[in-house]
PDB file of C-alpha atoms in Angstrom:
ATOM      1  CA  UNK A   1     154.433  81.585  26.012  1.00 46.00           C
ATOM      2  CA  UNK A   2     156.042  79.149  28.408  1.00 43.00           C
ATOM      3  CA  UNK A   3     153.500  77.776  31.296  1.00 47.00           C
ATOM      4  CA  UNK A   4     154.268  78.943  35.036  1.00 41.00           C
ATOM      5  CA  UNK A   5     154.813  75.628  36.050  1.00 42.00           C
ATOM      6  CA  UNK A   6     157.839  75.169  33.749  1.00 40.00           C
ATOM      7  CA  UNK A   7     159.462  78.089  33.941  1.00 42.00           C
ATOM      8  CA  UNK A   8     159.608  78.144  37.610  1.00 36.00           C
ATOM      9  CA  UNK A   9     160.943  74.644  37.216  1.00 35.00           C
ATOM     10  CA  UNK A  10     163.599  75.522  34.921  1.00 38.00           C
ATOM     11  CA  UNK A  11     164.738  78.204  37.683  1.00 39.00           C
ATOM     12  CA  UNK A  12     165.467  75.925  40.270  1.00 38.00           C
ATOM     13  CA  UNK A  13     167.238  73.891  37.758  1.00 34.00           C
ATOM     14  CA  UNK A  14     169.410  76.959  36.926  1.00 35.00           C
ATOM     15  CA  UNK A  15     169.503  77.666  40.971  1.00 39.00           C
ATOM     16  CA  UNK A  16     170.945  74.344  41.802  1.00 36.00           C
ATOM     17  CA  UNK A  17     173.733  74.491  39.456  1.00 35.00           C
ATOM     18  CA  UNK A  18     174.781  77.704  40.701  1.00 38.00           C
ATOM     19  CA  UNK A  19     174.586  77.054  44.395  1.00 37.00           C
ATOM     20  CA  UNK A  20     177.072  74.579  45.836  1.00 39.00           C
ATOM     21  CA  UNK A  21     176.071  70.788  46.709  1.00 37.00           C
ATOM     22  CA  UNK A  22     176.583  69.467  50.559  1.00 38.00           C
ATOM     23  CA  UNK A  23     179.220  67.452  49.213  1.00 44.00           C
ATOM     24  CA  UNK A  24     181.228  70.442  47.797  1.00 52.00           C
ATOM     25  CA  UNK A  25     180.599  72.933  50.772  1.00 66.00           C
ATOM     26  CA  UNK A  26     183.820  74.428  52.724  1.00 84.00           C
ATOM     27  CA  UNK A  27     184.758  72.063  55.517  1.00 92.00           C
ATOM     28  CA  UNK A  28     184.336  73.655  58.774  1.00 97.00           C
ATOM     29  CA  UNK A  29     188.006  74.120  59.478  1.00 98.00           C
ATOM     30  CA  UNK A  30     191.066  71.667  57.956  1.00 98.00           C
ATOM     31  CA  UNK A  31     193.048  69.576  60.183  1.00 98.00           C
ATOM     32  CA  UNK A  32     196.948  68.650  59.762  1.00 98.00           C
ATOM     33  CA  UNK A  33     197.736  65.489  61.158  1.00 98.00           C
ATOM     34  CA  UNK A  34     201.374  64.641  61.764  1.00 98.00           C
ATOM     35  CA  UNK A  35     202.022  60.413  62.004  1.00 95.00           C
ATOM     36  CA  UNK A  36     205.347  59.146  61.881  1.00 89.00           C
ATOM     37  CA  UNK A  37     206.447  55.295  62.196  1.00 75.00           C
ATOM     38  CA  UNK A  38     209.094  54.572  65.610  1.00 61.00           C
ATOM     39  CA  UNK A  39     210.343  51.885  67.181  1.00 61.00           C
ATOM     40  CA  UNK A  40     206.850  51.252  68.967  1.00 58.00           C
ATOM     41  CA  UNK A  41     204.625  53.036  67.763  1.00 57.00           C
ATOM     42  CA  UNK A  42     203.706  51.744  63.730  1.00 59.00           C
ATOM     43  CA  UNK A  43     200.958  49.757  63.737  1.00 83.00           C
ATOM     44  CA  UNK A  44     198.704  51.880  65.132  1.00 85.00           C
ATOM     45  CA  UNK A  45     199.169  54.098  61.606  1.00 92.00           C
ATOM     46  CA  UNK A  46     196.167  52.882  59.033  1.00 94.00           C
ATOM     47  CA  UNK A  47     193.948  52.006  61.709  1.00 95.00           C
ATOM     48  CA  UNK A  48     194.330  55.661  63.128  1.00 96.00           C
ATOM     49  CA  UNK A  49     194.074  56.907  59.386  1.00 97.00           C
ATOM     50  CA  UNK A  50     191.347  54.881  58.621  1.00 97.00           C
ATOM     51  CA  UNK A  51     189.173  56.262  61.654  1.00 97.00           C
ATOM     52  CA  UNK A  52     190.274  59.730  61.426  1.00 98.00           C
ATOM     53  CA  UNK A  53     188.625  59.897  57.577  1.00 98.00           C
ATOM     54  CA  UNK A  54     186.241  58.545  58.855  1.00 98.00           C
ATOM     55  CA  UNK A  55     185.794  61.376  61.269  1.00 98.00           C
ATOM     56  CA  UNK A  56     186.398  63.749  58.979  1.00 98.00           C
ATOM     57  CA  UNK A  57     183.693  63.080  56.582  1.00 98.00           C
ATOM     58  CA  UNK A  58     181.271  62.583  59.609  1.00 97.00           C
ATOM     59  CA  UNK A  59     181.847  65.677  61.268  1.00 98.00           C
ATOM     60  CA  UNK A  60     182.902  67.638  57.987  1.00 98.00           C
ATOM     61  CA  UNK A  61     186.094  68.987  58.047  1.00 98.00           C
ATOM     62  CA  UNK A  62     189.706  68.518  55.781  1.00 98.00           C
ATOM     63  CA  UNK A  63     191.857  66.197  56.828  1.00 98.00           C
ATOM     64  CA  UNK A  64     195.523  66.121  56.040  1.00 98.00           C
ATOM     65  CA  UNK A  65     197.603  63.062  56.549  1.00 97.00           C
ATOM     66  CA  UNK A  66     201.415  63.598  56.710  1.00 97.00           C
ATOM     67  CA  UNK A  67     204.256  61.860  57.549  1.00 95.00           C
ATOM     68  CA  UNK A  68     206.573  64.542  56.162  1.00 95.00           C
ATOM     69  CA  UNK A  69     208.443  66.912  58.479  1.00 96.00           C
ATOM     70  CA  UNK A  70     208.845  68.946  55.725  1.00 97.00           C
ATOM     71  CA  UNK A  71     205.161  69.199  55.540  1.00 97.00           C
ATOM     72  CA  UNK A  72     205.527  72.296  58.009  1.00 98.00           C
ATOM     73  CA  UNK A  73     207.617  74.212  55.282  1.00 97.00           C
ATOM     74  CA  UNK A  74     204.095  75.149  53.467  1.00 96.00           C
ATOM     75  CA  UNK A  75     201.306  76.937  54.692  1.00 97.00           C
ATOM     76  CA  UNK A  76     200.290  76.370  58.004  1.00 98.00           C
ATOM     77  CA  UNK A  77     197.954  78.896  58.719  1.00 98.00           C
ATOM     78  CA  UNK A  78     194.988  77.109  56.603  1.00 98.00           C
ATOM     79  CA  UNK A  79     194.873  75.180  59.388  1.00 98.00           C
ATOM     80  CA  UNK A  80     192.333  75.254  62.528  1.00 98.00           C
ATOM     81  CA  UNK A  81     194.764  72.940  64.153  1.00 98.00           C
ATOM     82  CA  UNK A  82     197.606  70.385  64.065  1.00 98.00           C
ATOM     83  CA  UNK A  83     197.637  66.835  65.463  1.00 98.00           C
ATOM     84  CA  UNK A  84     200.968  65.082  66.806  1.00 98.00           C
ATOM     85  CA  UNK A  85     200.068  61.708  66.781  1.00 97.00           C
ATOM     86  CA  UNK A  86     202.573  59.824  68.535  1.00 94.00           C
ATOM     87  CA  UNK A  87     204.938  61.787  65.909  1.00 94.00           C
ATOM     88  CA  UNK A  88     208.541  62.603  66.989  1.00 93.00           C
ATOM     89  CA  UNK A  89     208.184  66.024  67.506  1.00 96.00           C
ATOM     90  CA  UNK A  90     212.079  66.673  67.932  1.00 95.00           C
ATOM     91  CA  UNK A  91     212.447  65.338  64.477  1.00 94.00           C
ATOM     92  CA  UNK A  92     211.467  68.513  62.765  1.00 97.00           C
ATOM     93  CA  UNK A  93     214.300  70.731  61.881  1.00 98.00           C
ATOM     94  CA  UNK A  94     214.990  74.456  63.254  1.00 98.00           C
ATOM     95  CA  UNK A  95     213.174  75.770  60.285  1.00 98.00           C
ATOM     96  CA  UNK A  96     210.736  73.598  60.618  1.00 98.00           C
ATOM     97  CA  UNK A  97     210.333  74.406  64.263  1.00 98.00           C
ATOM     98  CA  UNK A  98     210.368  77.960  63.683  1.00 98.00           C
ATOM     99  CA  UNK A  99     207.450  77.667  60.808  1.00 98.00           C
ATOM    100  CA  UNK A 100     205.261  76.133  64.112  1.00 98.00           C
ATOM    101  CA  UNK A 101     206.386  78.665  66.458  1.00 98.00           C
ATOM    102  CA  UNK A 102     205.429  81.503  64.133  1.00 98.00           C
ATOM    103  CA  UNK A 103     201.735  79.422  63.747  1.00 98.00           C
ATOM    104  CA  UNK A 104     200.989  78.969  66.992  1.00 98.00           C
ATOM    105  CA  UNK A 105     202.406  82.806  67.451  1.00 98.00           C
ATOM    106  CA  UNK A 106     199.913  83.789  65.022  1.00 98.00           C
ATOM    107  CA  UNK A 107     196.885  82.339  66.677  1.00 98.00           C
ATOM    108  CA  UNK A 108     197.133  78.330  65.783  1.00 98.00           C
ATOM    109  CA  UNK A 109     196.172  75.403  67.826  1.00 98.00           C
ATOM    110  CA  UNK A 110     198.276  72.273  68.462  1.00 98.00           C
ATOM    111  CA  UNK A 111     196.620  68.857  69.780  1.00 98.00           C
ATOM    112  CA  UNK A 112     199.114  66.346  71.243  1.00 98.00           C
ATOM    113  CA  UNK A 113     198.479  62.270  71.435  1.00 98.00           C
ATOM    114  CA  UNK A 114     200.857  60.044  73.616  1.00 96.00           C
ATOM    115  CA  UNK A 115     203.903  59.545  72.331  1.00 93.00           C
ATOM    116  CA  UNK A 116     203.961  62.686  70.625  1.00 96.00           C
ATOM    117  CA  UNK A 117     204.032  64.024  74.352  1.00 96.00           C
ATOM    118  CA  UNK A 118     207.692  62.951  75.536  1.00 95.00           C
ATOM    119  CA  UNK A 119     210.691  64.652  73.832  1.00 93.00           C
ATOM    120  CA  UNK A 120     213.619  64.697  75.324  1.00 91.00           C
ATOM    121  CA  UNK A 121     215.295  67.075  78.038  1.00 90.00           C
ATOM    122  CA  UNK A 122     216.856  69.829  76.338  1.00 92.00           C
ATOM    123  CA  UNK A 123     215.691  68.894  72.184  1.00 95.00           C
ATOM    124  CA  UNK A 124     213.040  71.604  72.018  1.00 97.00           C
ATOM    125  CA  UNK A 125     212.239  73.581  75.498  1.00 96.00           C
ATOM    126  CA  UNK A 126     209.714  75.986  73.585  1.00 98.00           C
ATOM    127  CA  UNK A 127     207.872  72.849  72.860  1.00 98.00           C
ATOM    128  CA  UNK A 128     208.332  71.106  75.807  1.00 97.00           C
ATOM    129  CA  UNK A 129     205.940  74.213  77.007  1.00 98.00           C
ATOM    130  CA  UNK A 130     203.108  73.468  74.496  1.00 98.00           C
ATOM    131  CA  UNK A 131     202.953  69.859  75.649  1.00 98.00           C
ATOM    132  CA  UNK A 132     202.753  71.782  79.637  1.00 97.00           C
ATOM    133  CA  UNK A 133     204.215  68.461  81.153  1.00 97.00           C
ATOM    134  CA  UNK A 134     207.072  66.539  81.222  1.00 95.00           C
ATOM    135  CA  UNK A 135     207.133  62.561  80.962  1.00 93.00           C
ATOM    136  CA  UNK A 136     209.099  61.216  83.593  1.00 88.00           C
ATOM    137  CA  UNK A 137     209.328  57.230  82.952  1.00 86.00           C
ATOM    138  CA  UNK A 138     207.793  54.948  80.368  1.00 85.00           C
ATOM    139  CA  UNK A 139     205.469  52.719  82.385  1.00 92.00           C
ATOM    140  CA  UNK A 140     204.172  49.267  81.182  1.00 92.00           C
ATOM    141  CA  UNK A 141     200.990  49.041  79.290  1.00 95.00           C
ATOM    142  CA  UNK A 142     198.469  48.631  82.291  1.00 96.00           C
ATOM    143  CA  UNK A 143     194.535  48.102  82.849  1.00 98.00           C
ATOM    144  CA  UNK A 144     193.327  51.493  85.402  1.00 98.00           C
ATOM    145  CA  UNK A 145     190.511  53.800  86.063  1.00 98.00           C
ATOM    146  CA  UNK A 146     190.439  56.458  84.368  1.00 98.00           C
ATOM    147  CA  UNK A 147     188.385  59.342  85.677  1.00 98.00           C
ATOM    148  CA  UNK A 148     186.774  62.674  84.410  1.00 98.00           C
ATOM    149  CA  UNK A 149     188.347  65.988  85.892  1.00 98.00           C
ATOM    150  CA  UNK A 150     186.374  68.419  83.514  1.00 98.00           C
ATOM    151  CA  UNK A 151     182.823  67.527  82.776  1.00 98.00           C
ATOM    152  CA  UNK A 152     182.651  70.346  80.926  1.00 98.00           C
ATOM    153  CA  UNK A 153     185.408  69.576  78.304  1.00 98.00           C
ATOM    154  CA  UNK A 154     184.211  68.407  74.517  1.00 98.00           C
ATOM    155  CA  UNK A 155     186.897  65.274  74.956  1.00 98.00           C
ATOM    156  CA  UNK A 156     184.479  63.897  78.254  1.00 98.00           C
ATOM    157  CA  UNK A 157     181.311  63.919  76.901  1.00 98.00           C
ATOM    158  CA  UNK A 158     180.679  60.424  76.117  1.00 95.00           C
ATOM    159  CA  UNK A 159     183.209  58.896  78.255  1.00 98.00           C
ATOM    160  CA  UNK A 160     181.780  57.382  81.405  1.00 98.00           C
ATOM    161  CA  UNK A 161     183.245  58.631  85.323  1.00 98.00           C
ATOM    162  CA  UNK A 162     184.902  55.728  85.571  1.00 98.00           C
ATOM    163  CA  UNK A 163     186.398  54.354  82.951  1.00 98.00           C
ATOM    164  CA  UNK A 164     188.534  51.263  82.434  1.00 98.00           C
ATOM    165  CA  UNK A 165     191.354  51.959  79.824  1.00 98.00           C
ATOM    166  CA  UNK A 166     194.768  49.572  79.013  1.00 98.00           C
ATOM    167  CA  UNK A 167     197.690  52.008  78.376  1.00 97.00           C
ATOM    168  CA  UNK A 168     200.581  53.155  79.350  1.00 96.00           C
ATOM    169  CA  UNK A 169     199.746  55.858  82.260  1.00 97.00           C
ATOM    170  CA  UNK A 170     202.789  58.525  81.795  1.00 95.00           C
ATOM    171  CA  UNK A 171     203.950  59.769  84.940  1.00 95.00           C
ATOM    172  CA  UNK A 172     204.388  63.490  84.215  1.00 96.00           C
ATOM    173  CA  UNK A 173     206.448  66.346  86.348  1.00 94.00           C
ATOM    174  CA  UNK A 174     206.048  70.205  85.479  1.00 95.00           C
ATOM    175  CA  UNK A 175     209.455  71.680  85.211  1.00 94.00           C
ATOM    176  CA  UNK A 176     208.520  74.210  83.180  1.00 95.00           C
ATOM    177  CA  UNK A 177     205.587  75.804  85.848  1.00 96.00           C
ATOM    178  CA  UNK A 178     202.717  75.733  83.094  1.00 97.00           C
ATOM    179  CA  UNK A 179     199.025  75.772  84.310  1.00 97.00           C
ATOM    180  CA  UNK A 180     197.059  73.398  82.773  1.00 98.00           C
ATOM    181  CA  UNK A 181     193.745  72.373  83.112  1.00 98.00           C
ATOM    182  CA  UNK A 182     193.201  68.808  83.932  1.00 98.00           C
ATOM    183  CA  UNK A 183     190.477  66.836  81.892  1.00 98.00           C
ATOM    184  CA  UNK A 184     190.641  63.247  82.456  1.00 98.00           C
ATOM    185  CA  UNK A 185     192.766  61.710  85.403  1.00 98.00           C
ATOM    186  CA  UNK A 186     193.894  58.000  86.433  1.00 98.00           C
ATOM    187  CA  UNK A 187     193.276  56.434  89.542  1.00 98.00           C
ATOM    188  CA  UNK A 188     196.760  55.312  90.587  1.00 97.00           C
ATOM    189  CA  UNK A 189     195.084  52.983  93.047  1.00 97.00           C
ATOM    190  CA  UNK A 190     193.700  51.042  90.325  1.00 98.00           C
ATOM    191  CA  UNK A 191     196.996  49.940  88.785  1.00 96.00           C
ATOM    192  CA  UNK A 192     200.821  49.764  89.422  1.00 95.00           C
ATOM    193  CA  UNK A 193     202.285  52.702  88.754  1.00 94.00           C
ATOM    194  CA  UNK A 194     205.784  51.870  90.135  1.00 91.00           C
ATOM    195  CA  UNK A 195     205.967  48.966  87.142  1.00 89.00           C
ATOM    196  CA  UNK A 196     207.890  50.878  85.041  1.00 86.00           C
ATOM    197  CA  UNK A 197     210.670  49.749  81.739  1.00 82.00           C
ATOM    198  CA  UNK A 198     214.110  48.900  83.693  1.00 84.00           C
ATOM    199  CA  UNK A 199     216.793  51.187  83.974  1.00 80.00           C
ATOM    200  CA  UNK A 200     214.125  53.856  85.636  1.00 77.00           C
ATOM    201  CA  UNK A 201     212.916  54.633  89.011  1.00 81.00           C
ATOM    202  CA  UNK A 202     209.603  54.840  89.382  1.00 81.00           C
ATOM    203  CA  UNK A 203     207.557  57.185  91.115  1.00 83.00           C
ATOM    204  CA  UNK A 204     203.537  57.532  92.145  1.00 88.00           C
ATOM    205  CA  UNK A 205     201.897  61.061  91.279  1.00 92.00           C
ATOM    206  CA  UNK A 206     199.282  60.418  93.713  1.00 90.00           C
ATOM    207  CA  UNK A 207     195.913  61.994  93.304  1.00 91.00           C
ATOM    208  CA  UNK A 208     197.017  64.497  91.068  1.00 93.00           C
ATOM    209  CA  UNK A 209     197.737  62.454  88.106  1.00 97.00           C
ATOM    210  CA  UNK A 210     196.238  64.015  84.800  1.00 98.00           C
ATOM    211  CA  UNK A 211     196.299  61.748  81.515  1.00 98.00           C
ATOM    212  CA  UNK A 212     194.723  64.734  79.285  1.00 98.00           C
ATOM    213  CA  UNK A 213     194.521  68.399  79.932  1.00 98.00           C
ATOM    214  CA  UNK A 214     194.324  71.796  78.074  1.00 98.00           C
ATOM    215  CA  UNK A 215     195.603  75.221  78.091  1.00 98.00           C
ATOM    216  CA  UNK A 216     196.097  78.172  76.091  1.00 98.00           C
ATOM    217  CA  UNK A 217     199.943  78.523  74.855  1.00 98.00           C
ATOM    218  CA  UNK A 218     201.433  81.387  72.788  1.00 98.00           C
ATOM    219  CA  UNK A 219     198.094  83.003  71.207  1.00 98.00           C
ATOM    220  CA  UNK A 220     196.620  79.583  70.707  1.00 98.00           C
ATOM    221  CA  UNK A 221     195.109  76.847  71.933  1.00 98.00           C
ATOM    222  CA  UNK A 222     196.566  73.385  73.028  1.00 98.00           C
ATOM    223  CA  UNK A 223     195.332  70.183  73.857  1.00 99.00           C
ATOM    224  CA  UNK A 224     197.539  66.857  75.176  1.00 98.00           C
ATOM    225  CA  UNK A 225     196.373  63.418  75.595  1.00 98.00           C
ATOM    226  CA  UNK A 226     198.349  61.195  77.103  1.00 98.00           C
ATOM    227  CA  UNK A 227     196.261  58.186  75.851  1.00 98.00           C
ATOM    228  CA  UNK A 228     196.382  56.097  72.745  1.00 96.00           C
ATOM    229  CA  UNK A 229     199.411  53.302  72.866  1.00 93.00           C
ATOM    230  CA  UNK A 230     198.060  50.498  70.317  1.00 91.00           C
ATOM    231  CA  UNK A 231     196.401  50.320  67.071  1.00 94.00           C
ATOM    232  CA  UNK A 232     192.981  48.927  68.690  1.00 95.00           C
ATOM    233  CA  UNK A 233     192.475  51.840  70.561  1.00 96.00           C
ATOM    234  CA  UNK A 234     191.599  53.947  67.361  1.00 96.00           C
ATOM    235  CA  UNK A 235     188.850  51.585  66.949  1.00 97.00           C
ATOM    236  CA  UNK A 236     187.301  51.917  70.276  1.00 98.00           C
ATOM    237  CA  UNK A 237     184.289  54.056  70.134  1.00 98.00           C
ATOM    238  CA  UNK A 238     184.830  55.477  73.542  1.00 98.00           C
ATOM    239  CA  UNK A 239     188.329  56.059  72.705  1.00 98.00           C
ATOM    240  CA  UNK A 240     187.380  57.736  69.492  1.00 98.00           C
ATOM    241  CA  UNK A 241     184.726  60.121  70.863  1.00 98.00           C
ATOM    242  CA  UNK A 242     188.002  61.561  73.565  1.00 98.00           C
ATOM    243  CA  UNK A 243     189.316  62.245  70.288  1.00 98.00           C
ATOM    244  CA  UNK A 244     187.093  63.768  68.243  1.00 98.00           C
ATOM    245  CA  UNK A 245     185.694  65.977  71.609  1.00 98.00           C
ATOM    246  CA  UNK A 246     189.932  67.293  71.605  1.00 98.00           C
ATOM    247  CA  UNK A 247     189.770  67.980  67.597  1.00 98.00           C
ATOM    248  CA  UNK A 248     186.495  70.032  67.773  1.00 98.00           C
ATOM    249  CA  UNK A 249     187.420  71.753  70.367  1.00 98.00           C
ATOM    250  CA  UNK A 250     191.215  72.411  69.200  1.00 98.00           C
ATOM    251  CA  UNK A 251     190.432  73.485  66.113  1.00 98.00           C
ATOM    252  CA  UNK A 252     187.591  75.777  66.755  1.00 98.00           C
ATOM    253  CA  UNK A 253     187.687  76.780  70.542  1.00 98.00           C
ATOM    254  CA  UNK A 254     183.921  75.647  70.721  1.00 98.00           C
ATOM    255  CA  UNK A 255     181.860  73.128  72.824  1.00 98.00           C
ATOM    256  CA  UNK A 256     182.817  73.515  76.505  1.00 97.00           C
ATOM    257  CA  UNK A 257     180.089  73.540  78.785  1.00 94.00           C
ATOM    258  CA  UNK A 258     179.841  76.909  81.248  1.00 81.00           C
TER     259      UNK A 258
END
């Protein structure tokens, strides 16, 4: 006859084979991210990959790294959300476009970083609409204020009232009509915001001049943040915890304060 001892030891052996380890669980949700190379915007591209793993395994969820249009051919709908980051989104062709219309149609989520926010007039109206803004100029990379609209949003919490940020404030107009909900702001009087790339006219927002907002688009949800220009930024921790706050709460719909 086999003692308790051991055969209630020889059960949990069995039980821990059968149950799934931490390290094998489901992720919470699995996140596309979309990065492709241009003209100015390269070398932000490991550093960004590097910290986004790095997110990923801290806050357990897939990532995907792509910088394959054709990447939208498969199946989207595994995915909690998508990332632009500073991607080209005119670049994807009309079957491409129309696999990401059907997604966010479907209930998907879309998050949009910086560059990834200016397409140009007339390449992709539809999507134009998901960003909720259009970028008017391309301003020089400046040192501001930038300050919290929505204490309440998961992409504040951990950035400080005032905060002083180096980027390139986009001046944005709203041709389009789309309410969005403002989450961080800049302080125009803290910079230049008439010192723009020649060949443009520049033009002050004033006090309404949002540098990250949401809003719900299609039967989804959609973040944009205007920030994130250079590589170092996706090292900053501050910088870093804006981003993560936007994927959690992309992705899942979770985490804003009532």
């Amino acid at each position: 006859m086999v003692p308790m001892h051991r055969s209630i030891l020889a059960m949990a052996v069995l039980s821990a084979f059968a149950l799934p380890s931490a390290a094998s669980a489901d992720p919470q949700y699995r996140l596309l991210v979309f990065a492709t190379p241009g003209k100015y915007h390269y070398e932000y591209i490991p550093v960004a990959r590097d910290s986004l793993e790095r997110l990923a395994k801290l806050h357990s969820f897939e990532l995907t790294w792509t910088d394959k249009a054709e990447s939208f051919n498969g199946d989207l709908s595994r995915y909690g959300a998508i990332l632009f980051l500073n991607a080209q989104a005119e670049q994807l062709d009309a079957a491409e476009r129309a696999k990401f219309e059907a997604y966010m149609r479907a209930g998907g989520n879309a998050m949009v970083v910086h560059r990834s926010a200016i397409i140009p007039d007339g390449a992709w109206p539809w999507f134009e609409k998901l960003i909720g803004r259009h970028v008017e100029t391309h301003p020089y990379l400046q040192t501001g204020v930038v300050t919290v609209a929505d204490k309440g949003f998961p992409a504040t919490f951990g950035v400080p009232e005032r905060w002083v940020w180096s980027d390139e404030f986009y001046p944005t107009t709203n041709p389009w009509k789309v309410p969005v909900h403002p989450v961080l702001d800049v302080d125009e009087l803290s910079y230049d915001p008439t010192a723009v790339w020649p060949g443009q006219v520049a033009r002050a927002m004033g006090r309404d001049h949002p540098v990250a907002w949401w809003h719900p688009y299609e039967k989804g949800r959609v973040f944009v943040t205007a920030l994130g220009h250079n590589a170092e930024m996706y090292r900053d921790p501050t910088y870093l915890t804006h981003l993560m706050g936007g994927i959690y709460w992309t992705a899942t719909g979770h985490g804003q304060a009532r």
